[in-house]
Amino acid sequence: MRFQIKDLLHISLLSTGIFLFVIDLFIINVSLPTIQHSLQLGNSDTQWIIILYIIGYASLLINAGNAGNHFGKKKLYLIGMAGFTLASLVCGLSTNLYMLLAGRLIQGISSGLMVPQGIALITLLFENKEKKAMALGIYGSIAGIASVIGQLLGGILPDQTWINESWRLIFLINVPIGSLACLAVYRYTPKDQVSGESPRSFMPMVTLFILLMGNIFPLIMGPELQWPLWSLLLLVTAIVLFILFIRKQRALEKIGYPSLLNFSLFNNRVFNLGLLAALAYYMVQDAYFIINSNYLQNQKHYSATMTGIAFVYQGIGYVLASVVVGKLIQQHGKTVVLLGLGIMILGLLSHLFVFNTMVLDRHQIHALFFFYGIGCGSVLPALMTLALKDLPEKLIAVGSAIYLTVQQLSICLGIAFIVGVFLHQKETTFFFWQDISSAYGYATTLSVILLLCVASLITCLPLEKTK
């Protein structure tokens, strides 16, 4: 069954949202050292550039579907795309940290609006099951390609010499793409039906955002400020309030009021194990890119372009493995994931061996990143399948939203903990490694420990194969 030209146009336009979101999630990793030098930022400042983007996105995910049903999916997609485009312009023209952080937060919030609506509109446009599956496959492929392009552009654009402060291009490139996409979606995408369903209160979403900030803020600022008393008190208070917030949401659900979460999901042991595995895994994922990009550029004197090209090999390994895993996971279940985790752990240990030299051969780096990418591609696509496989069909949608929210929040925790260790650890020799700093060594070791935790959780899953 083939798509008509108009079908491909709809898929392309509705995939622009995830394309821009993923590109800006990855493009920043390689370009962070350049931005830090240009704006003279502290280490914790660079962490906030990524975290605000992710928290803004994650805070809207759970309620995005309900909001789309009430206000209209196309309308929210357009609002999100317009907001993302405007926020990208603000980031690109930023003259100080606060302007950049405001732009990044708005980018994240806008992504939280447009990404869920894009995939929902695709499912509505294609009623035929085969076409719908093919369309969603293209959508997922575009997201994967965006991650590779993001790493490459994050290296190439900051090294351009025809413009001053060329790092601004990583944000300004979104402006023409977003503007054209807004006009084309408005013109060519059919308007969806708006249901009479009343919208849920936005207060739980706002409360969740505030509580998340209350937890993340002391984790970021504490190490840099030598853990003052107020940071510890804020962290404890935020954790207590978060627990009380969850208990209140559960009480509301029991008496029939709409709550932020569907707590019946957490009666499923496989789902719980899958969420915990995702929590540990995604703490490692984004931290890996930030740490290795920073280390290659600041310690091993790689240019941004060289670093970006190196990460492309990681992306190629990821894409190739994910294509193969899609078939193998149906036959061998969690064994595939455990094998992928083994490759990732071996890859991280190999990083220590290869980086333990003053002169790095680029072919070694490319092979190393490619090998690690194969491990990532064997794990990441299968984790969500394993977590959701035992849920009733009526709970798959809300289960997916919770899983994706945990995914994004885990990335924030990884940046706070693992990247925090890397940025704030004193630069001394890491045990017997002569050319590996303790900062890189401890951060990589922490990543290995977390991946071992993921492997332990996956091992606890039932033996039956995924459907």
Tab-separated table of C-alpha atoms in Angstrom:
chain	number	residue	atom	x	y	z
A	1	MET	CA	0.000	0.000	0.000
A	2	ARG	CA	1.481	3.299	-1.109
A	3	PHE	CA	1.020	6.829	0.157
A	4	GLN	CA	-0.237	9.581	-2.093
A	5	ILE	CA	1.706	12.848	-2.269
A	6	LYS	CA	-0.785	14.580	0.033
A	7	ASP	CA	-0.344	11.784	2.590
A	8	LEU	CA	3.424	12.266	2.612
A	9	LEU	CA	2.882	16.025	2.926
A	10	HIS	CA	0.695	15.537	6.017
A	11	ILE	CA	3.204	13.159	7.614
A	12	SER	CA	6.092	15.540	6.926
A	13	LEU	CA	4.297	18.569	8.341
A	14	LEU	CA	3.082	16.775	11.460
A	15	SER	CA	6.523	15.273	12.029
A	16	THR	CA	8.128	18.721	12.005
A	17	GLY	CA	7.227	19.137	15.683
A	18	ILE	CA	9.112	16.035	16.853
A	19	PHE	CA	11.917	16.847	14.394
A	20	LEU	CA	12.511	20.287	15.920
A	21	PHE	CA	12.118	19.052	19.497
A	22	VAL	CA	14.624	16.211	19.074
A	23	ILE	CA	17.102	18.341	17.135
A	24	ASP	CA	17.140	20.962	19.903
A	25	LEU	CA	17.442	18.226	22.526
A	26	PHE	CA	20.628	16.913	20.866
A	27	ILE	CA	22.077	19.977	19.139
A	28	ILE	CA	22.790	21.648	22.472
A	29	ASN	CA	24.968	18.791	23.747
A	30	VAL	CA	27.899	19.429	21.424
A	31	SER	CA	27.587	23.222	21.372
A	32	LEU	CA	27.406	23.755	25.163
A	33	PRO	CA	31.179	24.384	25.625
A	34	THR	CA	31.075	27.085	22.921
A	35	ILE	CA	28.000	28.759	24.453
A	36	GLN	CA	29.577	28.616	27.914
A	37	HIS	CA	32.729	30.345	26.679
A	38	SER	CA	30.844	32.961	24.639
A	39	LEU	CA	28.437	34.024	27.420
A	40	GLN	CA	30.972	33.343	30.212
A	41	LEU	CA	28.632	30.957	32.023
A	42	GLY	CA	29.270	28.907	35.128
A	43	ASN	CA	28.995	25.125	35.161
A	44	SER	CA	25.546	25.068	36.753
A	45	ASP	CA	24.331	27.598	34.178
A	46	THR	CA	24.967	25.093	31.390
A	47	GLN	CA	22.957	22.453	33.241
A	48	TRP	CA	19.960	24.796	33.451
A	49	ILE	CA	20.052	25.387	29.674
A	50	ILE	CA	19.123	21.739	29.154
A	51	ILE	CA	17.015	21.085	32.252
A	52	LEU	CA	14.539	23.945	31.742
A	53	TYR	CA	13.907	22.715	28.199
A	54	ILE	CA	13.132	19.198	29.407
A	55	ILE	CA	11.064	20.160	32.479
A	56	GLY	CA	8.958	22.548	30.384
A	57	TYR	CA	8.256	19.691	27.966
A	58	ALA	CA	7.655	17.008	30.599
A	59	SER	CA	5.254	19.127	32.678
A	60	LEU	CA	2.733	19.264	29.819
A	61	LEU	CA	2.953	15.701	28.530
A	62	ILE	CA	0.393	14.030	30.808
A	63	ASN	CA	-2.366	16.604	30.172
A	64	ALA	CA	-1.537	17.261	26.502
A	65	GLY	CA	-3.941	14.655	25.124
A	66	ASN	CA	-6.895	15.932	27.154
A	67	ALA	CA	-6.112	19.534	26.171
A	68	GLY	CA	-5.993	18.542	22.489
A	69	ASN	CA	-9.423	16.895	22.720
A	70	HIS	CA	-10.950	20.038	24.222
A	71	PHE	CA	-9.217	22.878	22.371
A	72	GLY	CA	-8.425	21.109	19.106
A	73	LYS	CA	-5.276	19.221	18.191
A	74	LYS	CA	-4.481	21.290	15.116
A	75	LYS	CA	-4.921	24.536	17.055
A	76	LEU	CA	-2.581	23.436	19.843
A	77	TYR	CA	-0.072	22.098	17.322
A	78	LEU	CA	0.029	25.495	15.634
A	79	ILE	CA	0.294	27.346	18.954
A	80	GLY	CA	3.117	25.054	20.027
A	81	MET	CA	4.969	25.440	16.720
A	82	ALA	CA	4.603	29.230	16.787
A	83	GLY	CA	5.772	29.370	20.404
A	84	PHE	CA	8.765	27.150	19.642
A	85	THR	CA	9.737	29.303	16.664
A	86	LEU	CA	9.484	32.548	18.648
A	87	ALA	CA	11.389	31.042	21.575
A	88	SER	CA	14.141	29.880	19.193
A	89	LEU	CA	14.498	33.460	18.001
A	90	VAL	CA	14.797	34.641	21.612
A	91	CYS	CA	17.510	32.030	22.282
A	92	GLY	CA	19.377	32.982	19.130
A	93	LEU	CA	19.385	36.679	20.038
A	94	SER	CA	20.158	36.171	23.740
A	95	THR	CA	22.661	38.589	25.238
A	96	ASN	CA	22.683	37.059	28.721
A	97	LEU	CA	21.938	33.845	30.591
A	98	TYR	CA	18.437	34.796	31.766
A	99	MET	CA	17.231	35.615	28.257
A	100	LEU	CA	18.595	32.280	27.030
A	101	LEU	CA	16.997	30.337	29.900
A	102	ALA	CA	13.620	32.013	29.322
A	103	GLY	CA	13.788	31.059	25.657
A	104	ARG	CA	14.710	27.466	26.483
A	105	LEU	CA	11.826	27.115	28.954
A	106	ILE	CA	9.345	28.435	26.380
A	107	GLN	CA	10.830	26.067	23.802
A	108	GLY	CA	10.180	23.160	26.158
A	109	ILE	CA	6.622	24.215	27.016
A	110	SER	CA	5.838	24.729	23.319
A	111	SER	CA	7.230	21.272	22.536
A	112	GLY	CA	4.959	19.807	25.210
A	113	LEU	CA	2.029	21.283	23.286
A	114	MET	CA	2.984	20.383	19.720
A	115	VAL	CA	4.658	16.954	19.931
A	116	PRO	CA	1.675	14.978	21.392
A	117	GLN	CA	-0.745	16.732	19.010
A	118	GLY	CA	1.392	15.882	15.989
A	119	ILE	CA	1.295	12.156	16.620
A	120	ALA	CA	-2.421	12.302	17.551
A	121	LEU	CA	-3.263	14.058	14.277
A	122	ILE	CA	-1.370	11.419	12.291
A	123	THR	CA	-3.429	8.645	13.905
A	124	LEU	CA	-6.629	10.544	13.067
A	125	LEU	CA	-5.701	11.226	9.438
A	126	PHE	CA	-5.022	7.580	8.586
A	127	GLU	CA	-7.944	5.311	9.437
A	128	ASN	CA	-6.502	2.328	7.557
A	129	LYS	CA	-4.448	0.295	10.052
A	130	GLU	CA	-1.667	-0.517	7.587
A	131	LYS	CA	-1.284	3.101	6.494
A	132	LYS	CA	-1.413	4.268	10.102
A	133	ALA	CA	1.368	1.871	11.077
A	134	MET	CA	3.487	2.990	8.127
A	135	ALA	CA	2.886	6.658	8.949
A	136	LEU	CA	3.894	6.167	12.581
A	137	GLY	CA	6.963	4.256	11.391
A	138	ILE	CA	7.997	7.244	9.254
A	139	TYR	CA	7.312	9.543	12.223
A	140	GLY	CA	9.603	7.474	14.444
A	141	SER	CA	12.300	7.363	11.767
A	142	ILE	CA	12.239	11.149	11.455
A	143	ALA	CA	12.766	11.435	15.221
A	144	GLY	CA	15.760	9.086	14.989
A	145	ILE	CA	17.259	10.966	12.054
A	146	ALA	CA	16.769	14.251	13.932
A	147	SER	CA	18.946	13.000	16.792
A	148	VAL	CA	21.820	12.317	14.394
A	149	ILE	CA	21.378	15.621	12.542
A	150	GLY	CA	21.220	17.461	15.875
A	151	GLN	CA	24.598	16.093	17.003
A	152	LEU	CA	26.174	16.974	13.642
A	153	LEU	CA	24.757	20.509	13.459
A	154	GLY	CA	25.679	21.080	17.107
A	155	GLY	CA	29.291	20.603	16.056
A	156	ILE	CA	29.354	22.261	12.633
A	157	LEU	CA	27.322	25.431	13.272
A	158	PRO	CA	29.337	26.794	16.251
A	159	ASP	CA	32.536	26.470	14.158
A	160	GLN	CA	31.291	28.693	11.340
A	161	THR	CA	33.489	31.734	10.733
A	162	TRP	CA	31.248	33.837	8.482
A	163	ILE	CA	29.232	35.104	11.460
A	164	ASN	CA	30.221	36.288	14.913
A	165	GLU	CA	29.090	34.058	17.799
A	166	SER	CA	28.048	31.368	15.344
A	167	TRP	CA	26.588	29.218	18.160
A	168	ARG	CA	23.450	31.336	17.740
A	169	LEU	CA	22.794	29.490	14.484
A	170	ILE	CA	21.797	26.353	16.394
A	171	PHE	CA	18.666	28.233	17.501
A	172	LEU	CA	18.118	30.594	14.564
A	173	ILE	CA	17.984	27.667	12.127
A	174	ASN	CA	14.623	26.750	13.703
A	175	VAL	CA	13.020	30.075	12.763
A	176	PRO	CA	12.569	29.550	8.986
A	177	ILE	CA	11.677	25.863	9.466
A	178	GLY	CA	9.081	26.618	12.148
A	179	SER	CA	7.610	29.579	10.257
A	180	LEU	CA	7.140	27.612	7.030
A	181	ALA	CA	5.725	24.642	8.953
A	182	CYS	CA	3.162	26.868	10.706
A	183	LEU	CA	1.933	28.292	7.417
A	184	ALA	CA	1.817	24.906	5.704
A	185	VAL	CA	0.006	23.156	8.579
A	186	TYR	CA	-2.544	25.982	8.760
A	187	ARG	CA	-3.116	25.720	5.007
A	188	TYR	CA	-3.020	21.985	4.311
A	189	THR	CA	-3.779	20.010	7.489
A	190	PRO	CA	-7.497	19.244	7.989
A	191	LYS	CA	-9.139	20.601	11.109
A	192	ASP	CA	-9.940	17.959	13.714
A	193	GLN	CA	-13.181	17.571	15.621
A	194	VAL	CA	-13.257	19.146	19.078
A	195	SER	CA	-14.937	16.994	21.731
A	196	GLY	CA	-17.262	18.345	24.392
A	197	GLU	CA	-14.981	16.910	27.053
A	198	SER	CA	-14.236	19.500	29.709
A	199	PRO	CA	-10.539	20.286	30.211
A	200	ARG	CA	-8.820	19.205	33.376
A	201	SER	CA	-7.536	21.833	35.739
A	202	PHE	CA	-4.092	23.131	34.868
A	203	MET	CA	-3.250	23.613	38.547
A	204	PRO	CA	-1.885	20.066	39.065
A	205	MET	CA	0.380	20.604	36.052
A	206	VAL	CA	1.626	23.951	37.425
A	207	THR	CA	2.083	22.384	40.863
A	208	LEU	CA	4.071	19.519	39.343
A	209	PHE	CA	6.350	21.999	37.556
A	210	ILE	CA	6.992	23.955	40.777
A	211	LEU	CA	7.714	20.785	42.768
A	212	LEU	CA	10.078	19.489	40.095
A	213	MET	CA	11.947	22.783	40.120
A	214	GLY	CA	12.077	22.609	43.908
A	215	ASN	CA	13.775	19.204	43.669
A	216	ILE	CA	16.122	20.014	40.795
A	217	PHE	CA	17.232	23.488	41.928
A	218	PRO	CA	19.131	22.407	45.066
A	219	LEU	CA	20.615	19.420	43.203
A	220	ILE	CA	22.104	21.790	40.612
A	221	MET	CA	23.101	24.686	42.849
A	222	GLY	CA	24.087	22.709	45.965
A	223	PRO	CA	27.418	21.290	44.697
A	224	GLU	CA	28.515	24.650	43.255
A	225	LEU	CA	27.717	26.504	46.505
A	226	GLN	CA	29.176	23.781	48.788
A	227	TRP	CA	25.705	22.663	49.941
A	228	PRO	CA	24.498	25.580	52.093
A	229	LEU	CA	21.822	24.790	54.697
A	230	TRP	CA	19.024	26.382	52.646
A	231	SER	CA	19.696	24.009	49.713
A	232	LEU	CA	19.322	20.948	51.946
A	233	LEU	CA	16.149	22.317	53.562
A	234	LEU	CA	14.672	23.136	50.139
A	235	LEU	CA	15.436	19.644	48.848
A	236	VAL	CA	13.842	17.930	51.865
A	237	THR	CA	10.800	20.238	51.727
A	238	ALA	CA	10.325	19.671	47.988
A	239	ILE	CA	10.495	15.890	48.409
A	240	VAL	CA	7.931	15.946	51.243
A	241	LEU	CA	5.590	18.211	49.251
A	242	PHE	CA	5.958	15.988	46.193
A	243	ILE	CA	4.927	12.932	48.234
A	244	LEU	CA	1.934	14.824	49.640
A	245	PHE	CA	0.988	15.958	46.121
A	246	ILE	CA	0.977	12.348	44.858
A	247	ARG	CA	-1.088	11.214	47.855
A	248	LYS	CA	-3.633	13.974	47.202
A	249	GLN	CA	-3.909	12.989	43.538
A	250	ARG	CA	-4.500	9.395	44.568
A	251	ALA	CA	-7.197	10.446	47.050
A	252	LEU	CA	-8.934	12.488	44.334
A	253	GLU	CA	-8.975	9.497	42.005
A	254	LYS	CA	-10.512	7.260	44.692
A	255	ILE	CA	-13.495	9.597	45.155
A	256	GLY	CA	-14.044	9.977	41.402
A	257	TYR	CA	-12.420	13.357	40.712
A	258	PRO	CA	-10.019	13.688	37.757
A	259	SER	CA	-6.407	13.328	38.852
A	260	LEU	CA	-3.085	13.886	37.134
A	261	LEU	CA	-2.238	10.156	37.125
A	262	ASN	CA	-4.129	6.903	36.676
A	263	PHE	CA	-2.928	5.038	39.747
A	264	SER	CA	-4.335	1.684	38.624
A	265	LEU	CA	-1.304	1.495	36.325
A	266	PHE	CA	0.955	1.047	39.322
A	267	ASN	CA	-0.753	-2.204	40.275
A	268	ASN	CA	1.050	-3.760	37.305
A	269	ARG	CA	4.423	-5.193	38.394
A	270	VAL	CA	5.885	-5.229	34.864
A	271	PHE	CA	4.971	-1.556	34.348
A	272	ASN	CA	6.576	-0.613	37.679
A	273	LEU	CA	9.789	-2.480	36.849
A	274	GLY	CA	9.797	-0.904	33.389
A	275	LEU	CA	9.467	2.602	34.841
A	276	LEU	CA	12.315	2.012	37.302
A	277	ALA	CA	14.489	0.646	34.487
A	278	ALA	CA	13.680	3.711	32.366
A	279	LEU	CA	14.475	5.996	35.323
A	280	ALA	CA	17.984	4.556	35.666
A	281	TYR	CA	18.623	4.243	31.921
A	282	TYR	CA	17.662	7.770	30.901
A	283	MET	CA	19.768	9.251	33.687
A	284	VAL	CA	22.722	7.895	31.718
A	285	GLN	CA	21.595	8.664	28.176
A	286	ASP	CA	21.763	12.451	27.889
A	287	ALA	CA	24.498	12.789	30.497
A	288	TYR	CA	26.717	10.648	28.250
A	289	PHE	CA	26.525	13.142	25.378
A	290	ILE	CA	27.139	16.196	27.568
A	291	ILE	CA	30.076	14.676	29.459
A	292	ASN	CA	31.848	13.256	26.428
A	293	SER	CA	31.292	16.377	24.331
A	294	ASN	CA	32.698	18.556	27.110
A	295	TYR	CA	35.611	16.199	27.754
A	296	LEU	CA	36.618	15.894	24.109
A	297	GLN	CA	36.547	19.651	23.532
A	298	ASN	CA	37.970	20.942	26.816
A	299	GLN	CA	40.377	18.142	27.767
A	300	LYS	CA	41.299	16.448	24.492
A	301	HIS	CA	41.160	19.629	22.366
A	302	TYR	CA	38.704	18.379	19.780
A	303	SER	CA	36.925	21.086	17.794
A	304	ALA	CA	33.115	21.286	17.948
A	305	THR	CA	32.931	19.973	14.369
A	306	MET	CA	35.169	16.980	15.122
A	307	THR	CA	33.077	16.199	18.183
A	308	GLY	CA	29.820	16.475	16.250
A	309	ILE	CA	31.086	14.129	13.533
A	310	ALA	CA	32.211	11.625	16.176
A	311	PHE	CA	28.707	11.561	17.643
A	312	VAL	CA	27.240	10.922	14.205
A	313	TYR	CA	28.878	7.495	14.371
A	314	GLN	CA	27.084	6.882	17.651
A	315	GLY	CA	23.837	7.832	15.914
A	316	ILE	CA	24.519	5.504	12.996
A	317	GLY	CA	25.158	2.623	15.391
A	318	TYR	CA	21.929	3.469	17.220
A	319	VAL	CA	19.790	3.576	14.063
A	320	LEU	CA	21.219	0.322	12.663
A	321	ALA	CA	20.710	-1.536	15.949
A	322	SER	CA	17.190	-0.179	16.488
A	323	VAL	CA	16.101	-1.447	13.061
A	324	VAL	CA	17.336	-4.965	13.868
A	325	VAL	CA	16.007	-4.932	17.446
A	326	GLY	CA	12.483	-4.211	16.243
A	327	LYS	CA	12.368	-7.766	14.901
A	328	LEU	CA	14.529	-9.526	17.490
A	329	ILE	CA	12.599	-8.229	20.506
A	330	GLN	CA	9.524	-10.118	19.271
A	331	GLN	CA	11.466	-13.391	19.353
A	332	HIS	CA	13.878	-13.046	22.255
A	333	GLY	CA	12.304	-10.456	24.587
A	334	LYS	CA	14.437	-9.099	27.412
A	335	THR	CA	17.532	-11.055	26.303
A	336	VAL	CA	18.060	-8.478	23.556
A	337	VAL	CA	17.933	-5.639	26.071
A	338	LEU	CA	20.382	-7.362	28.411
A	339	LEU	CA	22.783	-7.881	25.517
A	340	GLY	CA	22.482	-4.189	24.600
A	341	LEU	CA	23.158	-3.146	28.188
A	342	GLY	CA	26.255	-5.349	28.192
A	343	ILE	CA	27.490	-3.605	25.051
A	344	MET	CA	26.876	-0.174	26.625
A	345	ILE	CA	28.726	-1.093	29.828
A	346	LEU	CA	31.646	-2.532	27.867
A	347	GLY	CA	31.583	0.588	25.717
A	348	LEU	CA	31.823	2.918	28.715
A	349	LEU	CA	34.727	0.929	30.184
A	350	SER	CA	36.395	1.094	26.773
A	351	HIS	CA	36.032	4.886	26.885
A	352	LEU	CA	38.348	4.916	29.898
A	353	PHE	CA	40.964	2.805	28.091
A	354	VAL	CA	40.841	4.764	24.830
A	355	PHE	CA	40.720	8.194	26.474
A	356	ASN	CA	43.706	7.284	28.671
A	357	THR	CA	46.137	8.729	26.129
A	358	MET	CA	47.247	12.256	25.291
A	359	VAL	CA	46.737	11.761	21.538
A	360	LEU	CA	43.410	10.368	20.355
A	361	ASP	CA	43.057	8.717	16.975
A	362	ARG	CA	39.769	9.833	15.414
A	363	HIS	CA	39.152	6.368	13.952
A	364	GLN	CA	39.334	4.892	17.443
A	365	ILE	CA	36.840	7.473	18.710
A	366	HIS	CA	34.478	6.820	15.800
A	367	ALA	CA	34.625	3.059	16.361
A	368	LEU	CA	34.134	3.533	20.098
A	369	PHE	CA	31.074	5.758	19.661
A	370	PHE	CA	29.644	3.462	16.975
A	371	PHE	CA	29.970	0.460	19.322
A	372	TYR	CA	28.277	2.354	22.168
A	373	GLY	CA	25.518	3.431	19.759
A	374	ILE	CA	24.785	-0.211	18.908
A	375	GLY	CA	24.203	-0.825	22.611
A	376	CYS	CA	21.885	2.179	22.908
A	377	GLY	CA	19.924	1.120	19.824
A	378	SER	CA	19.477	-2.354	21.306
A	379	VAL	CA	18.077	-1.019	24.593
A	380	LEU	CA	16.189	2.226	24.146
A	381	PRO	CA	13.490	1.191	21.589
A	382	ALA	CA	12.724	-2.000	23.544
A	383	LEU	CA	12.429	-0.467	27.030
A	384	MET	CA	9.053	1.135	26.398
A	385	THR	CA	7.740	-2.038	24.725
A	386	LEU	CA	8.718	-4.116	27.745
A	387	ALA	CA	7.202	-1.619	30.202
A	388	LEU	CA	3.811	-1.398	28.444
A	389	LYS	CA	3.433	-4.974	27.188
A	390	ASP	CA	1.198	-6.223	30.045
A	391	LEU	CA	-1.112	-3.186	30.247
A	392	PRO	CA	-4.751	-3.419	29.077
A	393	GLU	CA	-5.304	-1.660	25.741
A	394	LYS	CA	-7.407	1.090	27.365
A	395	LEU	CA	-4.442	2.063	29.587
A	396	ILE	CA	-1.753	2.071	26.882
A	397	ALA	CA	-2.184	5.765	26.034
A	398	VAL	CA	-1.986	7.061	29.615
A	399	GLY	CA	0.758	4.543	30.379
A	400	SER	CA	2.767	5.875	27.439
A	401	ALA	CA	2.329	9.458	28.668
A	402	ILE	CA	3.558	8.538	32.161
A	403	TYR	CA	6.489	6.576	30.717
A	404	LEU	CA	7.534	9.511	28.506
A	405	THR	CA	7.228	11.909	31.444
A	406	VAL	CA	9.462	9.693	33.588
A	407	GLN	CA	11.850	9.494	30.643
A	408	GLN	CA	12.259	13.262	30.476
A	409	LEU	CA	12.491	13.741	34.238
A	410	SER	CA	15.151	11.017	34.383
A	411	ILE	CA	17.229	12.993	31.898
A	412	CYS	CA	16.992	15.978	34.270
A	413	LEU	CA	18.138	13.847	37.198
A	414	GLY	CA	21.019	12.513	35.118
A	415	ILE	CA	22.135	16.033	34.310
A	416	ALA	CA	21.831	16.993	37.977
A	417	PHE	CA	23.691	13.938	39.347
A	418	ILE	CA	26.061	12.534	36.711
A	419	VAL	CA	26.868	15.786	34.911
A	420	GLY	CA	27.009	17.476	38.325
A	421	VAL	CA	29.700	15.007	39.438
A	422	PHE	CA	31.611	15.680	36.214
A	423	LEU	CA	31.421	19.471	36.470
A	424	HIS	CA	32.111	19.862	40.184
A	425	GLN	CA	34.610	17.082	40.893
A	426	LYS	CA	38.149	18.422	41.395
A	427	GLU	CA	40.445	17.663	38.469
A	428	THR	CA	42.805	15.007	39.827
A	429	THR	CA	44.019	11.719	38.398
A	430	PHE	CA	41.419	8.934	38.441
A	431	PHE	CA	43.076	6.122	40.398
A	432	PHE	CA	45.736	4.473	38.186
A	433	TRP	CA	44.565	6.172	34.962
A	434	GLN	CA	47.293	8.692	34.156
A	435	ASP	CA	45.408	10.684	31.524
A	436	ILE	CA	41.826	10.335	32.783
A	437	SER	CA	40.567	13.051	35.135
A	438	SER	CA	38.716	12.024	38.273
A	439	ALA	CA	35.709	14.054	37.086
A	440	TYR	CA	35.344	11.982	33.905
A	441	GLY	CA	36.240	8.749	35.684
A	442	TYR	CA	33.697	9.095	38.502
A	443	ALA	CA	30.923	10.239	36.148
A	444	THR	CA	31.543	7.295	33.808
A	445	THR	CA	31.688	4.870	36.745
A	446	LEU	CA	28.360	6.213	38.041
A	447	SER	CA	26.865	5.616	34.573
A	448	VAL	CA	28.104	2.018	34.610
A	449	ILE	CA	26.526	1.446	38.040
A	450	LEU	CA	23.169	2.801	36.827
A	451	LEU	CA	23.261	0.560	33.744
A	452	LEU	CA	23.933	-2.425	36.012
A	453	CYS	CA	20.804	-1.391	37.969
A	454	VAL	CA	18.842	-1.376	34.695
A	455	ALA	CA	20.116	-4.874	33.904
A	456	SER	CA	19.034	-6.094	37.358
A	457	LEU	CA	15.530	-4.683	36.895
A	458	ILE	CA	15.176	-6.155	33.398
A	459	THR	CA	16.276	-9.542	34.755
A	460	CYS	CA	13.336	-9.396	37.209
A	461	LEU	CA	10.818	-9.148	34.353
A	462	PRO	CA	8.813	-12.307	33.500
A	463	LEU	CA	10.413	-14.722	31.050
A	464	GLU	CA	7.580	-14.702	28.521
A	465	LYS	CA	8.323	-13.085	25.182
A	466	THR	CA	6.854	-9.762	24.164
A	467	LYS	CA	3.821	-9.867	21.948
